[in-house]
PDB file of C-alpha atoms and ligand atoms in Angstrom:
ATOM      1  CA  UNK J 114      -3.078  15.337   0.040  1.00 94.00           C
ATOM      2  CA  UNK J 115      -2.069  12.869   2.745  1.00 97.00           C
ATOM      3  CA  UNK J 116      -0.986   9.428   1.585  1.00 98.00           C
ATOM      4  CA  UNK J 117      -0.020   6.511   3.782  1.00 98.00           C
ATOM      5  CA  UNK J 118       2.451   4.163   2.106  1.00 98.00           C
ATOM      6  CA  UNK J 119       2.585   0.565   3.292  1.00 98.00           C
ATOM      7  CA  UNK J 120       5.453  -1.693   2.294  1.00 98.00           C
ATOM      8  CA  UNK J 121       4.809  -5.413   2.316  1.00 98.00           C
ATOM      9  CA  UNK J 122       8.490  -6.100   2.927  1.00 97.00           C
ATOM     10  CA  UNK J 123       9.999  -6.056   6.406  1.00 96.00           C
ATOM     11  CA  UNK J 124      13.498  -6.108   4.860  1.00 95.00           C
ATOM     12  CA  UNK J 125      15.439  -2.867   5.278  1.00 87.00           C
ATOM     13  CA  UNK J 126      16.344  -1.450   1.853  1.00 92.00           C
ATOM     14  CA  UNK J 127      13.911  -3.730   0.044  1.00 97.00           C
ATOM     15  CA  UNK J 128      12.930  -2.922  -3.502  1.00 98.00           C
ATOM     16  CA  UNK J 129       9.467  -1.998  -2.216  1.00 98.00           C
ATOM     17  CA  UNK J 130      10.957   0.557   0.199  1.00 97.00           C
ATOM     18  CA  UNK J 131      13.099   2.021  -2.574  1.00 97.00           C
ATOM     19  CA  UNK J 132      10.019   2.455  -4.770  1.00 98.00           C
ATOM     20  CA  UNK J 133       8.063   4.137  -1.982  1.00 97.00           C
ATOM     21  CA  UNK J 134      11.019   6.423  -1.213  1.00 97.00           C
ATOM     22  CA  UNK J 135      11.199   7.282  -4.916  1.00 96.00           C
ATOM     23  CA  UNK J 136       7.510   8.275  -4.898  1.00 97.00           C
ATOM     24  CA  UNK J 137       7.973  10.285  -1.692  1.00 96.00           C
ATOM     25  CA  UNK J 138      10.934  12.286  -2.949  1.00 94.00           C
ATOM     26  CA  UNK J 139       9.625  12.830  -6.482  1.00 92.00           C
ATOM     27  CA  UNK J 140       6.154  13.976  -5.524  1.00 89.00           C
ATOM     28  CA  UNK J 141       6.771  15.864  -2.286  1.00 86.00           C
ATOM     29  CA  UNK J 142       5.389  19.088  -3.808  1.00 87.00           C
ATOM     30  CA  UNK J 143       1.948  17.510  -4.288  1.00 88.00           C
ATOM     31  CA  UNK J 144       1.817  14.640  -1.805  1.00 92.00           C
ATOM     32  CA  UNK J 145       2.448  14.407   1.893  1.00 95.00           C
ATOM     33  CA  UNK J 146       3.539  10.777   1.889  1.00 97.00           C
ATOM     34  CA  UNK J 147       4.240   8.954   5.104  1.00 97.00           C
ATOM     35  CA  UNK J 148       5.819   5.517   4.974  1.00 97.00           C
ATOM     36  CA  UNK J 149       4.327   3.243   7.631  1.00 97.00           C
ATOM     37  CA  UNK J 150       7.213   1.754   9.599  1.00 94.00           C
ATOM     38  CA  UNK J 151       5.391  -0.432  12.120  1.00 96.00           C
ATOM     39  CA  UNK J 152       4.322  -3.494  10.173  1.00 96.00           C
ATOM     40  CA  UNK J 153       6.621  -5.913  12.025  1.00 95.00           C
ATOM     41  CA  UNK J 154       5.447  -4.593  15.400  1.00 96.00           C
ATOM     42  CA  UNK J 155       1.835  -5.617  14.784  1.00 98.00           C
ATOM     43  CA  UNK J 156       0.870  -8.758  16.723  1.00 98.00           C
ATOM     44  CA  UNK J 157      -0.513 -11.795  14.933  1.00 98.00           C
ATOM     45  CA  UNK J 158      -4.149 -11.217  14.104  1.00 98.00           C
ATOM     46  CA  UNK J 159      -6.511 -12.940  16.528  1.00 97.00           C
ATOM     47  CA  UNK J 160     -10.264 -12.463  16.116  1.00 96.00           C
ATOM     48  CA  UNK J 161     -10.801 -13.354  19.802  1.00 97.00           C
ATOM     49  CA  UNK J 162      -9.058 -10.127  20.889  1.00 95.00           C
ATOM     50  CA  UNK J 163     -11.640  -7.626  22.142  1.00 94.00           C
ATOM     51  CA  UNK J 164     -11.552  -3.880  21.396  1.00 92.00           C
ATOM     52  CA  UNK J 165     -10.250  -3.240  24.936  1.00 95.00           C
ATOM     53  CA  UNK J 166      -7.413  -5.743  24.414  1.00 96.00           C
ATOM     54  CA  UNK J 167      -6.361  -4.433  21.020  1.00 97.00           C
ATOM     55  CA  UNK J 168      -2.685  -3.450  20.871  1.00 97.00           C
ATOM     56  CA  UNK J 169      -1.880   0.257  20.704  1.00 98.00           C
ATOM     57  CA  UNK J 170       0.145  -0.467  17.548  1.00 98.00           C
ATOM     58  CA  UNK J 171      -2.966  -1.811  15.834  1.00 98.00           C
ATOM     59  CA  UNK J 172      -5.056   1.155  17.001  1.00 98.00           C
ATOM     60  CA  UNK J 173      -2.427   3.608  15.716  1.00 98.00           C
ATOM     61  CA  UNK J 174      -2.189   1.744  12.398  1.00 98.00           C
ATOM     62  CA  UNK J 175      -5.950   1.919  11.880  1.00 98.00           C
ATOM     63  CA  UNK J 176      -5.906   5.626  12.804  1.00 98.00           C
ATOM     64  CA  UNK J 177      -3.185   6.351  10.248  1.00 98.00           C
ATOM     65  CA  UNK J 178      -5.273   4.701   7.522  1.00 98.00           C
ATOM     66  CA  UNK J 179      -8.387   6.576   8.612  1.00 98.00           C
ATOM     67  CA  UNK J 180      -6.570   9.938   8.562  1.00 98.00           C
ATOM     68  CA  UNK J 181      -5.028   9.405   5.119  1.00 98.00           C
ATOM     69  CA  UNK J 182      -6.744  10.603   1.933  1.00 98.00           C
ATOM     70  CA  UNK J 183      -5.339   7.556   0.183  1.00 98.00           C
ATOM     71  CA  UNK J 184      -3.142   4.532   0.766  1.00 98.00           C
ATOM     72  CA  UNK J 185      -0.471   3.058  -1.476  1.00 98.00           C
ATOM     73  CA  UNK J 186       0.771  -0.491  -1.065  1.00 98.00           C
ATOM     74  CA  UNK J 187       4.076  -1.665  -2.489  1.00 98.00           C
ATOM     75  CA  UNK J 188       5.004  -5.275  -1.891  1.00 98.00           C
ATOM     76  CA  UNK J 189       7.031  -8.243  -3.093  1.00 98.00           C
ATOM     77  CA  UNK J 190       5.480 -11.641  -3.768  1.00 98.00           C
ATOM     78  CA  UNK J 191       6.377 -14.406  -1.326  1.00 98.00           C
ATOM     79  CA  UNK J 192       5.579 -18.013  -2.219  1.00 98.00           C
ATOM     80  CA  UNK J 193       2.965 -17.015  -4.788  1.00 98.00           C
ATOM     81  CA  UNK J 194       1.054 -14.663  -2.514  1.00 98.00           C
ATOM     82  CA  UNK J 195       1.480 -11.420  -0.599  1.00 98.00           C
ATOM     83  CA  UNK J 196       3.879 -11.566   2.404  1.00 98.00           C
ATOM     84  CA  UNK J 197       2.266 -12.802   5.627  1.00 98.00           C
ATOM     85  CA  UNK J 198       3.115  -9.578   7.481  1.00 98.00           C
ATOM     86  CA  UNK J 199       1.095  -7.497   5.000  1.00 98.00           C
ATOM     87  CA  UNK J 200      -1.833  -9.928   5.071  1.00 98.00           C
ATOM     88  CA  UNK J 201      -1.709  -9.810   8.880  1.00 98.00           C
ATOM     89  CA  UNK J 202      -1.809  -5.993   8.874  1.00 98.00           C
ATOM     90  CA  UNK J 203      -4.837  -5.984   6.578  1.00 98.00           C
ATOM     91  CA  UNK J 204      -6.600  -8.655   8.669  1.00 98.00           C
ATOM     92  CA  UNK J 205      -6.447  -6.273  11.659  1.00 98.00           C
ATOM     93  CA  UNK J 206      -8.615  -3.855   9.652  1.00 98.00           C
ATOM     94  CA  UNK J 207     -11.267  -6.259   8.372  1.00 97.00           C
ATOM     95  CA  UNK J 208     -13.640  -5.762  11.326  1.00 94.00           C
ATOM     96  CA  UNK J 209     -13.387  -1.957  10.879  1.00 96.00           C
ATOM     97  CA  UNK J 210     -14.418   0.398   8.093  1.00 97.00           C
ATOM     98  CA  UNK J 211     -11.036   2.136   7.773  1.00 98.00           C
ATOM     99  CA  UNK J 212     -10.541   0.885   4.231  1.00 98.00           C
ATOM    100  CA  UNK J 213     -14.143   1.323   3.172  1.00 98.00           C
ATOM    101  CA  UNK J 214     -14.317   3.692   0.150  1.00 97.00           C
ATOM    102  CA  UNK J 215     -10.639   4.585   0.679  1.00 98.00           C
ATOM    103  CA  UNK J 216      -8.808   5.386  -2.564  1.00 98.00           C
ATOM    104  CA  UNK J 217      -5.832   3.038  -2.811  1.00 98.00           C
ATOM    105  CA  UNK J 218      -3.080   2.097  -5.252  1.00 98.00           C
ATOM    106  CA  UNK J 219      -0.987  -1.055  -5.355  1.00 98.00           C
ATOM    107  CA  UNK J 220       2.412  -1.897  -6.769  1.00 98.00           C
ATOM    108  CA  UNK J 221       3.766  -5.435  -6.784  1.00 98.00           C
ATOM    109  CA  UNK J 222       7.573  -5.353  -7.033  1.00 98.00           C
ATOM    110  CA  UNK J 223       8.655  -8.949  -7.426  1.00 98.00           C
ATOM    111  CA  UNK J 224      10.533 -11.395  -9.604  1.00 98.00           C
ATOM    112  CA  UNK J 225       7.307 -12.547 -11.243  1.00 98.00           C
ATOM    113  CA  UNK J 226       4.471 -11.360  -8.965  1.00 98.00           C
ATOM    114  CA  UNK J 227       1.292 -12.344 -10.875  1.00 98.00           C
ATOM    115  CA  UNK J 228      -0.219 -14.233  -7.943  1.00 98.00           C
ATOM    116  CA  UNK J 229       0.466 -11.418  -5.470  1.00 98.00           C
ATOM    117  CA  UNK J 230      -1.081  -8.985  -7.978  1.00 98.00           C
ATOM    118  CA  UNK J 231      -4.243 -11.116  -8.226  1.00 98.00           C
ATOM    119  CA  UNK J 232      -4.367 -11.729  -4.484  1.00 98.00           C
ATOM    120  CA  UNK J 233      -3.893  -8.103  -3.393  1.00 98.00           C
ATOM    121  CA  UNK J 234      -6.409  -6.921  -6.021  1.00 98.00           C
ATOM    122  CA  UNK J 235      -8.973  -9.348  -4.616  1.00 98.00           C
ATOM    123  CA  UNK J 236      -8.226  -8.472  -0.981  1.00 98.00           C
ATOM    124  CA  UNK J 237      -8.413  -4.718  -1.556  1.00 98.00           C
ATOM    125  CA  UNK J 238     -11.666  -4.905  -3.494  1.00 98.00           C
ATOM    126  CA  UNK J 239     -13.132  -7.265  -0.866  1.00 98.00           C
ATOM    127  CA  UNK J 240     -12.440  -4.742   1.908  1.00 98.00           C
ATOM    128  CA  UNK J 241     -14.211  -2.136  -0.247  1.00 97.00           C
ATOM    129  CA  UNK J 242     -11.351   0.140  -1.155  1.00 98.00           C
ATOM    130  CA  UNK J 243     -11.558   2.165  -4.362  1.00 98.00           C
ATOM    131  CA  UNK J 244      -8.997   0.564  -6.664  1.00 98.00           C
ATOM    132  CA  UNK J 245      -9.362   1.342 -10.367  1.00 98.00           C
ATOM    133  CA  UNK J 246      -7.323  -0.769 -12.790  1.00 98.00           C
ATOM    134  CA  UNK J 247      -5.100   2.260 -13.522  1.00 98.00           C
ATOM    135  CA  UNK J 248      -4.048   2.287  -9.837  1.00 98.00           C
ATOM    136  CA  UNK J 249      -2.564  -1.228 -10.069  1.00 98.00           C
ATOM    137  CA  UNK J 250       0.962  -1.991 -11.237  1.00 98.00           C
ATOM    138  CA  UNK J 251       2.987  -5.180 -11.555  1.00 98.00           C
ATOM    139  CA  UNK J 252       6.746  -4.595 -11.771  1.00 98.00           C
ATOM    140  CA  UNK J 253       8.372  -7.855 -12.803  1.00 98.00           C
ATOM    141  CA  UNK J 254      12.110  -8.396 -12.385  1.00 98.00           C
ATOM    142  CA  UNK J 255      11.857  -5.515  -9.903  1.00 98.00           C
ATOM    143  CA  UNK J 256      15.281  -5.980  -8.291  1.00 97.00           C
ATOM    144  CA  UNK J 257      16.993  -5.412 -11.643  1.00 97.00           C
ATOM    145  CA  UNK J 258      15.198  -2.083 -12.083  1.00 97.00           C
ATOM    146  CA  UNK J 259      16.681  -0.496  -8.937  1.00 96.00           C
ATOM    147  CA  UNK J 260      20.412   0.221  -8.500  1.00 94.00           C
ATOM    148  CA  UNK J 261      22.572  -0.190  -5.383  1.00 89.00           C
ATOM    149  CA  UNK J 262      21.717   3.394  -4.316  1.00 92.00           C
ATOM    150  CA  UNK J 263      18.006   2.545  -4.360  1.00 92.00           C
ATOM    151  CA  UNK J 264      17.341   4.564  -7.511  1.00 95.00           C
ATOM    152  CA  UNK J 265      14.947   3.304 -10.177  1.00 97.00           C
ATOM    153  CA  UNK J 266      17.029   2.913 -13.303  1.00 97.00           C
ATOM    154  CA  UNK J 267      14.327   1.808 -15.727  1.00 97.00           C
ATOM    155  CA  UNK J 268      12.608   4.764 -17.420  1.00 97.00           C
ATOM    156  CA  UNK J 269       9.466   2.845 -18.356  1.00 98.00           C
ATOM    157  CA  UNK J 270       9.052   1.670 -14.724  1.00 98.00           C
ATOM    158  CA  UNK J 271       9.369   5.294 -13.542  1.00 97.00           C
ATOM    159  CA  UNK J 272       6.647   6.323 -16.002  1.00 97.00           C
ATOM    160  CA  UNK J 273       4.375   3.459 -14.938  1.00 98.00           C
ATOM    161  CA  UNK J 274       4.781   4.433 -11.270  1.00 97.00           C
ATOM    162  CA  UNK J 275       3.949   8.046 -12.137  1.00 96.00           C
ATOM    163  CA  UNK J 276       0.761   6.929 -13.940  1.00 97.00           C
ATOM    164  CA  UNK J 277      -0.338   4.866 -10.939  1.00 98.00           C
ATOM    165  CA  UNK J 278       0.177   7.808  -8.602  1.00 97.00           C
ATOM    166  CA  UNK J 279      -1.681  10.132 -10.983  1.00 97.00           C
ATOM    167  CA  UNK J 280      -4.562   7.645 -10.968  1.00 98.00           C
ATOM    168  CA  UNK J 281      -4.567   7.590  -7.155  1.00 98.00           C
ATOM    169  CA  UNK J 282      -4.619  11.406  -7.052  1.00 97.00           C
ATOM    170  CA  UNK J 283      -7.504  11.506  -9.552  1.00 97.00           C
ATOM    171  CA  UNK J 284      -9.441   8.924  -7.511  1.00 98.00           C
ATOM    172  CA  UNK J 285      -8.981  10.973  -4.330  1.00 97.00           C
ATOM    173  CA  UNK J 286     -10.106  14.175  -6.081  1.00 95.00           C
ATOM    174  CA  UNK J 287     -13.165  12.435  -7.586  1.00 93.00           C
ATOM    175  CA  UNK J 288     -14.032  10.969  -4.202  1.00 86.00           C
ATOM    176  CA  UNK J 289     -13.780  14.414  -2.564  1.00 82.00           C
ATOM    177  CA  UNK J 290     -16.331  15.757  -5.052  1.00 82.00           C
ATOM    178  CA  UNK J 291     -18.931  13.080  -4.219  1.00 77.00           C
ATOM    179  CA  UNK J 292     -21.841  14.566  -2.262  1.00 71.00           C
ATOM    180  CA  UNK J 293     -22.359  11.287  -0.392  1.00 62.00           C
ATOM    181  CA  UNK J 294     -18.816  11.185   0.921  1.00 58.00           C
ATOM    182  CA  UNK J 295     -18.950   9.534   4.340  1.00 51.00           C
ATOM    183  CA  UNK J 296     -15.421  10.148   5.576  1.00 48.00           C
TER     184      UNK J 296
HETATM  185  C1  FMN I 316      10.658 -16.129   1.011  1.00 71.06           C
HETATM  186  C2  FMN I 316      10.613 -15.569  -0.381  1.00 71.06           C
HETATM  187  C3  FMN I 316       9.704 -16.071  -1.285  1.00 71.06           C
HETATM  188  C4  FMN I 316       9.601 -15.524  -2.577  1.00 71.06           C
HETATM  189  N1  FMN I 316       8.658 -15.996  -3.435  1.00 71.06           N
HETATM  190  C5  FMN I 316       8.464 -15.374  -4.617  1.00 71.06           C
HETATM  191  C6  FMN I 316       7.403 -15.761  -5.474  1.00 71.06           C
HETATM  192  O1  FMN I 316       6.633 -16.661  -5.208  1.00 71.06           O
HETATM  193  N2  FMN I 316       7.255 -15.069  -6.633  1.00 71.06           N
HETATM  194  C7  FMN I 316       8.062 -14.002  -6.987  1.00 71.06           C
HETATM  195  O2  FMN I 316       7.832 -13.400  -8.022  1.00 71.06           O
HETATM  196  N3  FMN I 316       9.082 -13.642  -6.197  1.00 71.06           N
HETATM  197  C8  FMN I 316       9.296 -14.294  -5.019  1.00 71.06           C
HETATM  198  N4  FMN I 316      10.314 -13.898  -4.196  1.00 71.06           N
HETATM  199  C9  FMN I 316      11.179 -12.802  -4.636  1.00 71.06           C
HETATM  200  C10 FMN I 316      10.678 -11.484  -4.129  1.00 71.06           C
HETATM  201  O3  FMN I 316       9.496 -11.102  -4.769  1.00 71.06           O
HETATM  202  C11 FMN I 316      11.823 -10.516  -4.314  1.00 71.06           C
HETATM  203  O4  FMN I 316      12.307 -10.390  -3.047  1.00 71.06           O
HETATM  204  C12 FMN I 316      11.489  -9.264  -5.055  1.00 71.06           C
HETATM  205  O5  FMN I 316      12.145  -9.290  -6.293  1.00 71.06           O
HETATM  206  C13 FMN I 316      11.825  -7.973  -4.387  1.00 71.06           C
HETATM  207  O6  FMN I 316      13.040  -7.963  -3.779  1.00 71.06           O
HETATM  208  P1  FMN I 316      13.265  -7.327  -2.337  1.00 71.06           P
HETATM  209  O7  FMN I 316      13.642  -8.465  -1.443  1.00 71.06           O
HETATM  210  O8  FMN I 316      14.339  -6.318  -2.538  1.00 71.06           O
HETATM  211  O9  FMN I 316      11.972  -6.709  -1.915  1.00 71.06           O
HETATM  212  C14 FMN I 316      10.457 -14.448  -2.938  1.00 71.06           C
HETATM  213  C15 FMN I 316      11.389 -13.961  -2.009  1.00 71.06           C
HETATM  214  C16 FMN I 316      11.465 -14.500  -0.759  1.00 71.06           C
HETATM  215  C17 FMN I 316      12.453 -13.916   0.224  1.00 71.06           C
END
């Protein structure tokens, strides 16, 4: 099962990166998880850009989404929304169908994070991903749940992350069984 993980933080060693690394190392026997590293290299979205003018970084990003069985987002909240860099990355996909019927999961790792949770839920359902409630997680006070080595120290947070990933896996398996699968 191939999963693309997208962090909404451009900060090295952010809490979001630590969470994605935790998922990668704990589930490597069942998931082939690749963490997307190019978010800050994507240009600003411009709807006037034609297909021929589209940056190779954008094309590669879309391809990585298309080739993944599922996508997991993990992001902080910035100024009561998702970070601009993550919104920009998603905007580059709106005119495509790469997210259409794609099983996804989302984790908001923030101080408070309710607005980012609402916003990302709305964005991901608008672009027609498959996002059951069980595949959504809000980790509040996230920084305090990760130690200086990047390890998640809170047992309940670890369990919640595991449940979200299990939900994503179930969604992918259910989607694979659908006779009308378009991918
Ligand atoms: C510019 C900026 C704005 C922020 N705004 C919010 C906010 O509106 N709500 C919130 O819960 N946290 C906010 N935070 C805190 C982040 O969500 C915080 O960075 C998060 O706990 C994860 O830490 P990280 O930097 O290790 O990813 C903000 C952080 C920054 C840098």
